[in-house]
Short mmCIF file of C-alpha atoms and ligand atoms in Angstrom, two decimals:
data_model
loop_
_atom_site.label_atom_id
_atom_site.label_comp_id
_atom_site.label_asym_id
_atom_site.label_seq_id
_atom_site.Cartn_x
_atom_site.Cartn_y
_atom_site.Cartn_z
CA UNK J 22 0.15 0.03 0.00
CA UNK J 23 1.36 3.18 -0.75
CA UNK J 24 2.17 5.58 2.32
CA UNK J 25 2.31 9.25 2.60
CA UNK J 26 4.55 10.91 5.71
CA UNK J 27 3.00 14.05 6.56
CA UNK J 28 4.27 17.03 8.67
CA UNK J 29 0.90 18.45 10.96
CA UNK J 30 1.72 21.88 12.04
CA UNK J 31 -1.84 22.96 13.42
CA UNK J 32 -0.03 25.95 14.88
CA UNK J 33 -1.96 28.34 16.90
CA UNK J 34 -5.78 29.05 17.77
CA UNK J 35 -8.18 27.87 15.13
CA UNK J 36 -5.23 26.23 13.44
CA UNK J 37 -5.55 23.66 15.70
CA UNK J 38 -9.26 23.62 15.37
CA UNK J 39 -9.37 22.95 11.48
CA UNK J 40 -6.19 20.91 11.13
CA UNK J 41 -7.49 18.56 13.22
CA UNK J 42 -10.89 18.29 10.99
CA UNK J 43 -9.16 18.23 8.25
CA UNK J 44 -7.25 15.19 8.95
CA UNK J 45 -9.84 13.09 10.09
CA UNK J 46 -11.59 13.84 6.62
CA UNK J 47 -8.14 12.47 4.60
CA UNK J 48 -7.78 9.86 7.05
CA UNK J 49 -10.64 9.10 5.78
CA UNK J 50 -10.13 9.46 2.29
CA UNK J 51 -7.02 7.53 2.38
CA UNK J 52 -8.89 4.58 3.84
CA UNK J 53 -11.51 4.52 1.34
CA UNK J 54 -8.86 4.99 -1.42
CA UNK J 55 -6.62 2.53 -0.70
CA UNK J 56 -3.25 4.42 0.31
CA UNK J 57 -2.25 5.57 4.18
CA UNK J 58 -1.32 9.21 5.33
CA UNK J 59 1.34 8.78 7.95
CA UNK J 60 0.72 12.26 10.17
CA UNK J 61 3.50 13.25 12.72
CA UNK J 62 2.51 16.55 14.67
CA UNK J 63 4.94 19.13 15.52
CA UNK J 64 4.05 21.88 18.13
CA UNK J 65 5.75 24.78 16.57
CA UNK J 66 3.25 27.93 17.24
CA UNK J 67 3.28 30.97 19.53
CA UNK J 68 3.15 28.65 22.64
CA UNK J 69 6.35 26.81 21.26
CA UNK J 70 7.98 30.83 21.16
CA UNK J 71 6.79 31.40 24.64
CA UNK J 72 8.28 28.04 26.20
CA UNK J 73 11.62 28.12 23.93
CA UNK J 74 12.69 31.79 21.87
CA UNK J 75 11.48 30.16 18.59
CA UNK J 76 8.59 29.20 16.75
CA UNK J 77 10.39 25.94 15.89
CA UNK J 78 13.52 24.31 16.75
CA UNK J 79 16.51 25.29 14.72
CA UNK J 80 17.03 22.15 13.09
CA UNK J 81 13.07 22.53 11.77
CA UNK J 82 13.64 23.07 8.44
CA UNK J 83 15.47 19.87 8.24
CA UNK J 84 13.42 17.98 10.31
CA UNK J 85 10.52 18.82 7.79
CA UNK J 86 12.64 18.24 4.84
CA UNK J 87 12.01 14.49 4.37
CA UNK J 88 8.52 14.77 4.88
CA UNK J 89 6.02 14.04 1.50
CA UNK J 90 4.22 16.99 2.34
CA UNK J 91 3.29 19.67 4.94
CA UNK J 92 -0.34 20.45 6.50
CA UNK J 93 -0.52 23.62 8.34
CA UNK J 94 -3.00 25.54 10.19
CA UNK J 95 -2.29 28.64 11.25
CA UNK J 96 0.01 31.28 12.57
CA UNK J 97 -0.17 33.86 15.12
CA UNK J 98 -1.06 34.90 18.63
CA UNK J 99 -0.37 38.48 18.60
CA UNK J 100 -1.49 38.99 22.43
CA UNK J 101 1.76 36.75 23.01
CA UNK J 102 3.90 37.20 20.22
CA UNK J 103 4.39 40.10 17.66
CA UNK J 104 2.76 39.01 13.86
CA UNK J 105 6.37 39.81 12.56
CA UNK J 106 7.88 37.41 14.95
CA UNK J 107 5.66 34.80 14.33
CA UNK J 108 5.38 34.95 10.16
CA UNK J 109 9.03 35.06 9.71
CA UNK J 110 9.60 32.23 12.64
CA UNK J 111 7.45 29.60 10.85
CA UNK J 112 5.48 30.38 8.17
CA UNK J 113 8.13 32.24 5.49
CA UNK J 114 11.01 30.55 6.47
CA UNK J 115 9.12 27.13 5.43
CA UNK J 116 7.94 28.52 2.04
CA UNK J 117 11.48 30.00 1.17
CA UNK J 118 13.61 27.49 2.38
CA UNK J 119 11.71 24.75 0.21
CA UNK J 120 11.40 26.79 -2.59
CA UNK J 121 7.52 27.08 -2.58
CA UNK J 122 7.49 29.68 -4.73
CA UNK J 123 3.86 29.21 -6.46
CA UNK J 124 1.11 29.64 -3.95
CA UNK J 125 -1.77 28.85 -5.46
CA UNK J 126 -5.49 30.00 -4.29
CA UNK J 127 -9.08 29.23 -6.15
CA UNK J 128 -11.35 31.22 -5.58
CA UNK J 129 -15.25 30.18 -6.80
CA UNK J 130 -18.04 29.62 -4.76
CA UNK J 131 -19.44 26.21 -3.14
CA UNK J 132 -22.71 25.07 -3.60
CA UNK J 133 -25.11 26.56 -1.49
CA UNK J 134 -22.78 29.34 -0.12
CA UNK J 135 -24.07 33.13 -1.07
CA UNK J 136 -21.28 35.21 -1.83
CA UNK J 137 -22.10 39.31 -0.98
CA UNK J 138 -21.76 39.50 -5.13
CA UNK J 139 -24.30 39.26 -7.80
CA UNK J 140 -22.02 37.59 -9.97
CA UNK J 141 -22.21 34.21 -8.60
CA UNK J 142 -20.50 32.00 -11.56
CA UNK J 143 -16.81 33.03 -11.43
CA UNK J 144 -13.94 30.30 -11.08
CA UNK J 145 -10.31 32.31 -10.07
CA UNK J 146 -7.69 30.82 -9.79
CA UNK J 147 -4.66 33.05 -7.84
CA UNK J 148 -1.40 32.09 -8.31
CA UNK J 149 0.52 33.62 -5.59
CA UNK J 150 4.40 34.55 -6.09
CA UNK J 151 5.55 33.17 -2.37
CA UNK J 152 9.52 33.88 -2.28
CA UNK J 153 10.68 36.77 -2.76
CA UNK J 154 9.12 40.53 -4.06
CA UNK J 155 7.68 42.51 -1.23
CA UNK J 156 8.42 39.72 1.31
CA UNK J 157 12.40 39.37 0.90
CA UNK J 158 12.73 40.16 4.90
CA UNK J 159 15.29 43.11 3.25
CA UNK J 160 15.38 46.02 4.92
CA UNK J 161 16.40 47.49 8.16
CA UNK J 162 15.70 50.31 10.73
CA UNK J 163 18.03 53.29 12.07
CA UNK J 164 17.72 55.69 14.91
CA UNK J 165 14.71 53.59 16.40
CA UNK J 166 12.80 56.26 18.46
CA UNK J 167 14.03 59.42 17.69
CA UNK J 168 12.73 62.35 15.13
CA UNK J 169 15.32 60.80 12.80
CA UNK J 170 14.22 57.75 12.58
CA UNK J 171 14.31 55.83 9.18
CA UNK J 172 12.66 52.44 8.18
CA UNK J 173 13.58 50.76 5.05
CA UNK J 174 11.79 47.93 3.37
CA UNK J 175 13.17 46.33 0.22
CA UNK J 176 11.45 44.68 -2.31
CA UNK J 177 13.59 42.11 -4.55
CA UNK J 178 12.88 40.97 -7.89
CA UNK J 179 15.01 38.18 -9.12
CA UNK J 180 14.74 37.45 -13.37
CA UNK J 181 14.65 33.70 -12.09
CA UNK J 182 11.79 34.23 -9.35
CA UNK J 183 9.77 36.50 -11.88
CA UNK J 184 10.26 34.03 -15.01
CA UNK J 185 9.49 30.85 -13.05
CA UNK J 186 6.24 32.17 -11.28
CA UNK J 187 4.93 33.83 -14.58
CA UNK J 188 5.69 30.37 -16.34
CA UNK J 189 3.55 28.75 -14.01
CA UNK J 190 0.48 31.17 -14.10
CA UNK J 191 1.04 30.55 -17.94
CA UNK J 192 0.85 26.74 -17.51
CA UNK J 193 -1.70 27.22 -15.59
CA UNK J 194 -4.08 29.13 -17.84
CA UNK J 195 -3.14 26.93 -20.62
CA UNK J 196 -4.67 24.08 -18.47
CA UNK J 197 -7.57 25.61 -17.73
CA UNK J 198 -9.54 28.80 -19.95
CA UNK J 199 -6.43 30.02 -21.36
CA UNK J 200 -6.60 33.52 -20.05
CA UNK J 201 -4.40 35.20 -17.70
CA UNK J 202 -4.19 38.37 -15.83
CA UNK J 203 -0.73 39.75 -14.78
CA UNK J 204 -1.12 42.34 -11.63
CA UNK J 205 1.23 45.07 -11.85
CA UNK J 206 1.99 48.88 -11.03
CA UNK J 207 4.41 49.79 -13.30
CA UNK J 208 3.11 53.28 -13.58
CA UNK J 209 4.39 53.94 -10.27
CA UNK J 210 7.09 51.29 -9.55
CA UNK J 211 9.02 51.68 -12.39
CA UNK J 212 11.89 49.24 -11.76
CA UNK J 213 10.62 45.94 -10.29
CA UNK J 214 7.02 46.27 -11.88
CA UNK J 215 8.17 47.55 -15.08
CA UNK J 216 10.48 44.19 -15.26
CA UNK J 217 7.61 42.33 -14.67
CA UNK J 218 5.24 43.83 -17.48
CA UNK J 219 8.53 43.18 -19.37
CA UNK J 220 8.80 39.64 -18.72
CA UNK J 221 5.49 38.75 -19.05
CA UNK J 222 5.61 40.25 -22.82
CA UNK J 223 8.42 38.50 -23.25
CA UNK J 224 6.79 34.94 -22.04
CA UNK J 225 4.03 35.68 -23.75
CA UNK J 226 5.34 34.30 -27.12
CA UNK J 227 6.16 31.01 -25.45
CA UNK J 228 2.36 30.70 -24.99
CA UNK J 229 0.67 31.96 -28.13
CA UNK J 230 -2.53 29.92 -27.14
CA UNK J 231 -2.59 32.12 -23.70
CA UNK J 232 -4.56 35.23 -23.73
CA UNK J 233 -2.38 37.81 -21.42
CA UNK J 234 -3.45 41.07 -20.34
CA UNK J 235 -1.44 43.42 -17.69
CA UNK J 236 -3.99 44.69 -15.44
CA UNK J 237 -2.83 47.38 -12.30
CA UNK J 238 -3.17 45.96 -9.29
CA UNK J 239 -6.34 48.69 -8.15
CA UNK J 240 -8.32 47.69 -11.46
CA UNK J 241 -7.93 44.29 -10.92
CA UNK J 242 -8.98 44.52 -7.29
CA UNK J 243 -11.82 46.02 -8.40
CA UNK J 244 -12.56 43.90 -11.31
CA UNK J 245 -12.81 40.80 -8.95
CA UNK J 246 -15.51 42.29 -7.41
CA UNK J 247 -17.14 44.36 -10.44
CA UNK J 248 -16.65 41.37 -12.93
CA UNK J 249 -15.26 38.48 -11.24
CA UNK J 250 -16.47 35.82 -14.50
CA UNK J 251 -14.29 37.88 -16.53
CA UNK J 252 -10.87 36.41 -14.74
CA UNK J 253 -9.82 33.24 -15.12
CA UNK J 254 -5.83 32.76 -13.74
CA UNK J 255 -4.86 35.41 -11.79
CA UNK J 256 -0.87 35.69 -11.64
CA UNK J 257 0.82 38.50 -9.06
CA UNK J 258 3.85 39.59 -6.98
CA UNK J 259 3.96 38.21 -3.29
CA UNK J 260 1.99 41.07 -1.80
CA UNK J 261 -0.64 42.23 -4.41
CA UNK J 262 -1.59 38.07 -4.10
CA UNK J 263 -1.91 38.42 -0.83
CA UNK J 264 -4.01 41.43 -0.92
CA UNK J 265 -6.07 40.21 -4.05
CA UNK J 266 -6.55 36.47 -2.43
CA UNK J 267 -8.47 38.35 0.47
CA UNK J 268 -11.11 39.59 -2.26
CA UNK J 269 -11.20 36.30 -3.64
CA UNK J 270 -11.85 34.53 -0.23
CA UNK J 271 -14.42 37.91 1.02
CA UNK J 272 -16.14 37.28 -2.46
CA UNK J 273 -16.28 33.36 -2.35
CA UNK J 274 -18.17 33.78 0.85
CA UNK J 275 -15.33 34.16 3.69
CA UNK J 276 -11.86 33.39 4.78
CA UNK J 277 -13.66 30.14 6.02
CA UNK J 278 -13.42 28.43 2.09
CA UNK J 279 -10.45 30.55 1.43
CA UNK J 280 -7.84 27.22 0.34
CA UNK J 281 -3.97 27.44 -0.69
CA UNK J 282 -1.10 25.03 -1.98
CA UNK J 283 2.33 26.61 -1.46
CA UNK J 284 3.84 24.20 -4.41
CA UNK J 285 7.59 23.55 -4.75
CA UNK J 286 6.79 22.62 -8.74
CA UNK J 287 10.35 21.04 -8.64
CA UNK J 288 9.22 18.57 -6.00
CA UNK J 289 12.56 18.52 -5.02
CA UNK J 290 11.07 19.59 -1.51
CA UNK J 291 8.05 19.14 0.47
CA UNK J 292 5.07 21.41 -0.36
CA UNK J 293 2.62 23.01 2.18
CA UNK J 294 -0.93 23.23 2.44
CA UNK J 295 -2.70 25.50 4.41
CA UNK J 296 -6.07 27.46 4.68
CA UNK J 297 -5.54 30.87 3.90
CA UNK J 298 -6.99 32.23 7.57
CA UNK J 299 -5.08 33.29 10.17
CA UNK J 300 -5.79 31.89 13.63
CA UNK J 301 -9.01 34.18 14.57
CA UNK J 302 -7.85 33.98 18.24
CA UNK J 303 -11.77 35.88 18.94
CA UNK J 304 -13.07 31.97 18.40
CA UNK J 305 -10.17 29.85 19.04
CA UNK J 306 -11.68 26.42 20.77
CA UNK J 307 -14.93 27.11 20.82
CA UNK J 308 -15.79 25.01 17.76
CA UNK J 309 -17.30 27.07 15.82
CA UNK J 310 -14.25 27.41 13.45
CA UNK J 311 -15.35 26.91 9.77
CA UNK J 312 -13.38 23.49 8.76
CA UNK J 313 -14.05 23.97 5.27
CA UNK J 314 -10.78 25.89 3.93
CA UNK J 315 -8.64 23.70 5.91
CA UNK J 316 -10.16 20.39 4.33
CA UNK J 317 -9.81 21.88 0.86
CA UNK J 318 -6.13 22.78 0.77
CA UNK J 319 -5.90 18.93 2.06
CA UNK J 320 -7.84 18.20 -0.65
CA UNK J 321 -5.25 19.93 -2.93
CA UNK J 322 -2.60 18.22 -0.82
CA UNK J 323 -3.46 15.16 -1.69
CA UNK J 324 -3.88 16.29 -5.60
CA UNK J 325 -0.09 17.27 -5.45
CA UNK J 326 0.46 13.48 -4.06
CA UNK J 327 -0.90 12.40 -7.28
CA UNK J 328 -3.96 10.94 -5.24
CA UNK J 329 -6.43 13.01 -7.66
CA UNK J 330 -9.20 10.37 -7.28
CA UNK J 331 -9.38 10.86 -3.67
CA UNK J 332 -8.40 14.38 -4.15
CA UNK J 333 -11.66 15.10 -6.46
CA UNK J 334 -13.78 12.88 -4.26
CA UNK J 335 -12.91 15.14 -0.87
CA UNK J 336 -14.11 17.90 -2.85
CA UNK J 337 -17.23 16.37 -3.98
CA UNK J 338 -18.04 15.24 -0.61
CA UNK J 339 -17.16 19.21 0.21
CA UNK J 340 -19.98 19.97 -2.01
CA UNK J 341 -22.50 17.93 -1.32
CA UNK J 342 -22.40 18.95 2.13
CA UNK J 343 -22.48 22.73 1.71
CA UNK J 344 -25.23 22.29 -0.95
CA UNK J 345 -27.61 20.48 1.74
CA UNK J 346 -26.53 24.28 3.58
CA UNK J 347 -24.30 22.43 6.31
CA UNK J 348 -21.27 24.84 6.90
CA UNK J 349 -22.94 27.70 4.58
CA UNK J 350 -23.85 30.09 7.97
CA UNK J 351 -21.22 31.52 10.18
CA UNK J 352 -21.22 29.89 13.35
CA UNK J 353 -24.62 27.56 12.74
CA UNK J 354 -22.87 23.87 12.30
CA UNK J 355 -19.62 23.17 14.45
CA UNK J 356 -17.17 22.65 13.19
CA UNK J 357 -17.67 18.56 14.41
CA UNK J 358 -20.51 18.78 12.68
CA UNK J 359 -19.52 20.19 9.27
CA UNK J 360 -16.36 17.55 9.34
CA UNK J 361 -18.90 14.71 10.01
CA UNK J 362 -21.31 15.60 7.44
CA UNK J 363 -18.34 15.71 4.83
CA UNK J 364 -16.96 12.41 6.47
CA UNK J 365 -20.66 10.95 5.74
CA UNK J 366 -20.31 12.26 2.36
CA UNK J 367 -17.27 10.73 1.08
CA UNK J 368 -17.65 7.77 -0.71
N1 GGG M 13 -3.14 29.60 7.27
C1 GGG M 13 -1.50 30.30 7.59
C2 GGG M 13 -1.71 31.57 8.48
O1 GGG M 13 -1.71 31.97 9.38
N2 GGG M 13 -1.71 32.84 7.33
C3 GGG M 13 -2.40 33.98 8.13
C4 GGG M 13 -1.18 35.01 7.65
O2 GGG M 13 -0.95 36.40 8.39
N3 GGG M 13 -0.27 34.65 6.59
C5 GGG M 13 0.21 35.72 6.05
C6 GGG M 13 0.91 35.30 4.73
O3 GGG M 13 0.59 34.33 3.93
O4 GGG M 13 1.19 36.39 4.15
#
């Protein structure tokens, strides 16, 4: 029997609730479709930081390297650890160290879920660059606390990094409806985004079957709300992609439905799967967090592990559940009830 080793990092807050739910569904899928998932849980989180002074041990990356995939919940507990410390101590180092340069985020309405828009028939795949750009972490502060204080944060766009994410976007568009929206702000950012646009135009020659349009990020944000059905694949830099995918989450009914995959396309290191949402301290451990984003992320993990049938069946079970109205109204159904309904629908 095929077996996959999965590193489980539930993290903080509702990350713990939804990772447990996703794991229940994934184990059931494995049993149904004839493969095994062997999970190893790591307590790396803000409470781990409080105990050890680190979000993960010094050899955390090397520990994770041997796994087939990583399933992560949420990171952050701002009352105890500043978000800038928790994010740069766990999530971002994993994305960068394992060259998970493509962050894939699907945005569509599940059956039975009501979004805030009149448009209901949209299916957008956002591809967010995940290792550089505005999240490079290059910068510094001087004269802190004085009137001469200066803070500098430099975005880094490498030719290799821009080319690989744009090519990934073109390939995704080619496998879907053949339309790529490349997100820019080259009127204001005259070095990095002009370069991004030049690379978009250059690579377009290799994908004559894909129609590519460059949109300024502000125009694209408006388009996601006014005409989401006009979009197919969207490719964006790290920060632009982060912001646009919160709009994507909003139009698909909320963060409880927004899934993501941090993919290492070369498979030279594990990929990581996580709901887009954070740790939501206000509802942590109340048993009311929506587990669907985490379960959908788990289905993306099965797909990446090439368990395509199991991945599709998990999504069918999620859709059958929401079609019955379960998990479609915030706070109405418990995490446990939504999970049980999805498990029951999984055939
Ligand atoms: N689900 C992982 C998580 O906690 N995400 C919240 C977050 O702030 N992520 C930062 C980012 O993706 O840029």
